[in-house]
Amino acid sequence: MPNDLSDASADPSADPSALAALPGLFSEESRVRAFAAVALGAGSDAEVARVAGLSAKETAGALRRLREQGVVAPGDGGGLVVAHGRFRDLARAARPAPDPAGDPGAADGDRTGMILRTFVRDGRLVRLPARWTRKKVVLRHIAEETFAPGVEYPERTVDRKLRAWCEDGEVDHVTLRRHLVDFGHLRRSDGIYRRPVESARVGTA
């Protein structure tokens, strides 16, 4: 018979059948009674048979399966004991996998992706969000995708690059450029625009 839980020291998370095997293990009354007897302190086959009210044959069969499944094991003194550590391992394996939504970093990434999928399609700006926080996400994405940090761009180059984002959209390039400046994604000085970055090497476009 296949031994689904034969190694009590194995990591049960590596064997999904380990958890599924438990209901079947305790589906036989003799195994339940034998396990209960061990839990109550019966340390030998004879004591288990007496406490559980089982025949020697029933006891031997029940204890064999309980030992195979790793839920009953020899104790320090040689007598039978319940392998509590095995149940702890199985309980840990039964816990659901961590939800990415519980990870702030993952949640932020999912939220950003959702916003960009809504307002940016095929490299084009569909429209600007009304909410400030979402608008900032979209504008940051456009700035990062369009302008290299620290590079200086004349206004005509900025307009040309932004027109590509505004094709077939609801926002014109002048409005988009103003928002990028207002939100700090571009800085303007004497008709020259630059995406700010600390310690960036300044070049010229």
Coordinates of C-alpha atoms in Angstrom, one line a residue:
M1 CA 0.0 0.0 0.0
P2 CA 1.4 3.5 -0.9
N3 CA 2.8 5.3 2.1
D4 CA 1.6 8.9 1.8
L5 CA 3.0 10.0 5.2
S6 CA 5.8 7.5 5.7
D7 CA 8.5 10.0 6.7
A8 CA 7.4 12.0 9.8
S9 CA 10.4 14.3 9.3
A10 CA 9.7 15.1 5.7
D11 CA 8.3 18.4 4.7
P12 CA 4.6 17.8 4.2
S13 CA 4.3 20.9 2.0
A14 CA 6.4 18.9 -0.6
D15 CA 3.7 16.2 -0.6
P16 CA 0.1 17.5 -1.1
S17 CA -1.2 13.9 -0.6
A18 CA -0.1 14.0 3.0
L19 CA -3.0 16.1 4.1
A20 CA -5.5 14.3 1.9
A21 CA -4.4 11.0 3.5
L22 CA -5.5 11.9 7.1
P23 CA -9.3 11.5 6.6
G24 CA -8.7 8.0 5.2
L25 CA -6.3 7.1 8.0
F26 CA -9.0 7.8 10.6
S27 CA -11.9 6.4 8.7
E28 CA -11.3 3.0 10.4
E29 CA -12.7 2.8 13.9
S30 CA -9.9 0.5 15.0
R31 CA -7.3 3.1 14.1
V32 CA -9.2 5.9 15.9
R33 CA -9.5 3.7 19.1
A34 CA -5.8 2.7 18.9
F35 CA -4.7 6.3 18.4
A36 CA -6.9 7.5 21.3
A37 CA -5.4 4.8 23.5
V38 CA -1.9 6.0 22.7
A39 CA -2.9 9.6 23.3
L40 CA -4.2 8.5 26.7
G41 CA -0.9 7.0 27.6
A42 CA -0.9 3.4 26.4
G43 CA 2.7 2.8 25.5
S44 CA 2.7 -0.8 24.2
D45 CA 0.7 -2.9 21.8
A46 CA -0.8 -4.9 24.7
E47 CA -1.8 -1.7 26.6
V48 CA -3.3 -0.2 23.4
A49 CA -5.3 -3.4 22.9
R50 CA -6.6 -3.3 26.5
V51 CA -7.4 0.4 26.6
A52 CA -9.0 0.4 23.1
G53 CA -10.8 -2.9 23.5
L54 CA -9.3 -4.4 20.4
S55 CA -8.0 -7.8 19.6
A56 CA -4.3 -8.3 19.2
K57 CA -4.7 -8.6 15.4
E58 CA -6.8 -5.4 15.2
T59 CA -4.3 -3.6 17.3
A60 CA -1.4 -4.7 15.3
G61 CA -3.0 -3.6 12.0
A62 CA -4.1 -0.3 13.4
L63 CA -0.8 0.6 14.9
R64 CA 1.1 -0.5 11.8
R65 CA -0.9 2.1 9.8
L66 CA -0.6 4.8 12.4
R67 CA 3.2 4.3 12.5
E68 CA 3.4 4.3 8.7
Q69 CA 1.6 7.5 8.5
G70 CA 3.9 9.0 11.1
V71 CA 1.2 10.1 13.6
V72 CA 2.3 7.5 16.2
A73 CA 6.0 7.0 16.9
P74 CA 8.3 5.5 19.5
G75 CA 8.9 7.8 22.4
D76 CA 12.2 8.5 24.2
G77 CA 11.5 5.6 26.6
G78 CA 10.7 3.2 23.8
G79 CA 6.9 3.4 24.4
L80 CA 4.4 4.6 21.8
V81 CA 3.5 8.3 21.8
V82 CA 1.5 10.6 19.6
A83 CA 3.8 12.5 17.1
H84 CA 2.6 16.0 17.8
G85 CA 5.3 17.5 15.7
R86 CA 3.9 15.7 12.7
F87 CA 0.5 17.3 13.2
R88 CA 2.2 20.7 13.6
D89 CA 3.9 20.2 10.2
L90 CA 0.7 19.2 8.6
A91 CA -1.1 22.2 10.1
R92 CA 1.6 24.5 8.6
A93 CA 1.3 22.8 5.3
A94 CA -2.5 23.4 5.3
R95 CA -2.2 27.1 5.8
P96 CA -3.1 29.0 2.6
A97 CA -0.3 30.5 0.6
P98 CA 0.5 34.2 1.4
D99 CA -1.9 36.5 -0.4
P100 CA 0.0 38.9 -2.6
A101 CA -2.6 41.5 -1.7
G102 CA -1.2 41.4 1.8
D103 CA 2.2 42.5 0.5
P104 CA 2.2 46.3 0.3
G105 CA 4.8 46.2 -2.5
A106 CA 2.8 43.7 -4.5
A107 CA -0.4 45.6 -3.9
D108 CA 1.1 48.8 -5.1
G109 CA 2.4 47.1 -8.2
D110 CA -1.1 45.7 -9.0
R111 CA -2.7 49.0 -8.4
T112 CA -0.3 50.8 -10.6
G113 CA -0.8 48.3 -13.4
M114 CA -4.6 48.6 -13.1
I115 CA -4.4 52.4 -13.4
L116 CA -2.1 52.3 -16.4
R117 CA -4.2 49.6 -18.2
T118 CA -7.2 51.9 -17.7
F119 CA -5.8 55.2 -18.9
V120 CA -2.9 54.1 -21.2
R121 CA -3.5 51.8 -24.1
D122 CA -1.1 50.8 -26.9
G123 CA 1.3 53.5 -25.9
R124 CA -1.4 56.2 -26.1
L125 CA -3.0 58.3 -23.4
V126 CA -6.7 57.6 -23.4
R127 CA -7.5 60.3 -20.9
L128 CA -6.1 61.7 -17.7
P129 CA -7.7 60.4 -14.4
A130 CA -9.7 62.9 -12.4
R131 CA -8.2 61.7 -9.1
W132 CA -4.9 63.3 -8.2
T133 CA -3.2 60.1 -7.0
R134 CA -4.1 58.2 -10.2
K135 CA -3.1 61.2 -12.4
K136 CA 0.3 61.3 -10.7
V137 CA 0.8 57.6 -11.6
V138 CA -0.1 58.1 -15.2
L139 CA 2.1 61.2 -15.5
R140 CA 5.0 59.6 -13.9
H141 CA 4.7 56.6 -16.3
I142 CA 4.7 59.0 -19.3
A143 CA 7.6 60.9 -18.1
E144 CA 9.7 57.8 -17.4
E145 CA 8.8 56.3 -20.7
T146 CA 9.5 59.5 -22.7
F147 CA 12.3 61.4 -21.2
A148 CA 15.7 60.3 -20.0
P149 CA 16.6 61.7 -16.6
G150 CA 18.9 64.7 -16.6
V151 CA 18.7 65.2 -20.4
E152 CA 17.7 68.7 -21.6
Y153 CA 15.0 68.9 -24.2
P154 CA 13.9 72.0 -26.1
E155 CA 10.2 72.7 -26.1
R156 CA 9.7 71.6 -29.7
T157 CA 11.2 68.2 -28.9
V158 CA 9.0 67.9 -25.8
D159 CA 5.9 68.7 -27.9
R160 CA 6.8 66.2 -30.6
K161 CA 7.3 63.4 -28.1
L162 CA 4.0 64.2 -26.2
R163 CA 2.0 64.4 -29.4
A164 CA 2.7 60.7 -29.9
W165 CA 1.0 60.0 -26.6
C166 CA -2.0 62.2 -27.4
E167 CA -3.0 60.8 -30.7
D168 CA -6.7 59.8 -30.7
G169 CA -7.0 60.7 -27.0
E170 CA -8.9 63.3 -25.1
V171 CA -5.9 65.3 -24.0
D172 CA -3.7 67.6 -26.2
H173 CA 0.0 67.7 -25.9
V174 CA 0.1 71.2 -24.4
T175 CA -2.2 70.2 -21.6
L176 CA -0.1 67.1 -21.0
R177 CA 3.1 69.1 -21.0
R178 CA 1.6 71.5 -18.4
H179 CA 0.5 68.7 -16.2
L180 CA 4.0 67.1 -16.3
V181 CA 5.5 70.4 -15.2
D182 CA 2.9 71.0 -12.5
F183 CA 3.4 67.6 -11.0
G184 CA 7.1 68.0 -11.0
H185 CA 7.9 65.3 -13.6
L186 CA 9.4 67.9 -15.9
R187 CA 11.2 71.1 -15.0
R188 CA 11.3 74.1 -17.3
S189 CA 13.8 76.8 -17.5
D190 CA 14.1 79.3 -20.5
G191 CA 12.3 77.0 -22.8
I192 CA 14.3 73.9 -21.9
Y193 CA 12.8 70.9 -20.2
R194 CA 14.5 68.3 -18.1
R195 CA 13.2 65.3 -16.1
P196 CA 14.8 65.8 -12.7
V197 CA 16.9 63.2 -11.1
E198 CA 19.5 63.4 -8.3
S199 CA 23.1 63.1 -9.3
A200 CA 22.1 62.7 -13.0
R201 CA 24.5 63.5 -15.7
V202 CA 23.0 66.4 -17.7
G203 CA 23.0 65.9 -21.5
T204 CA 21.4 67.7 -24.4
A205 CA 18.8 66.2 -26.7

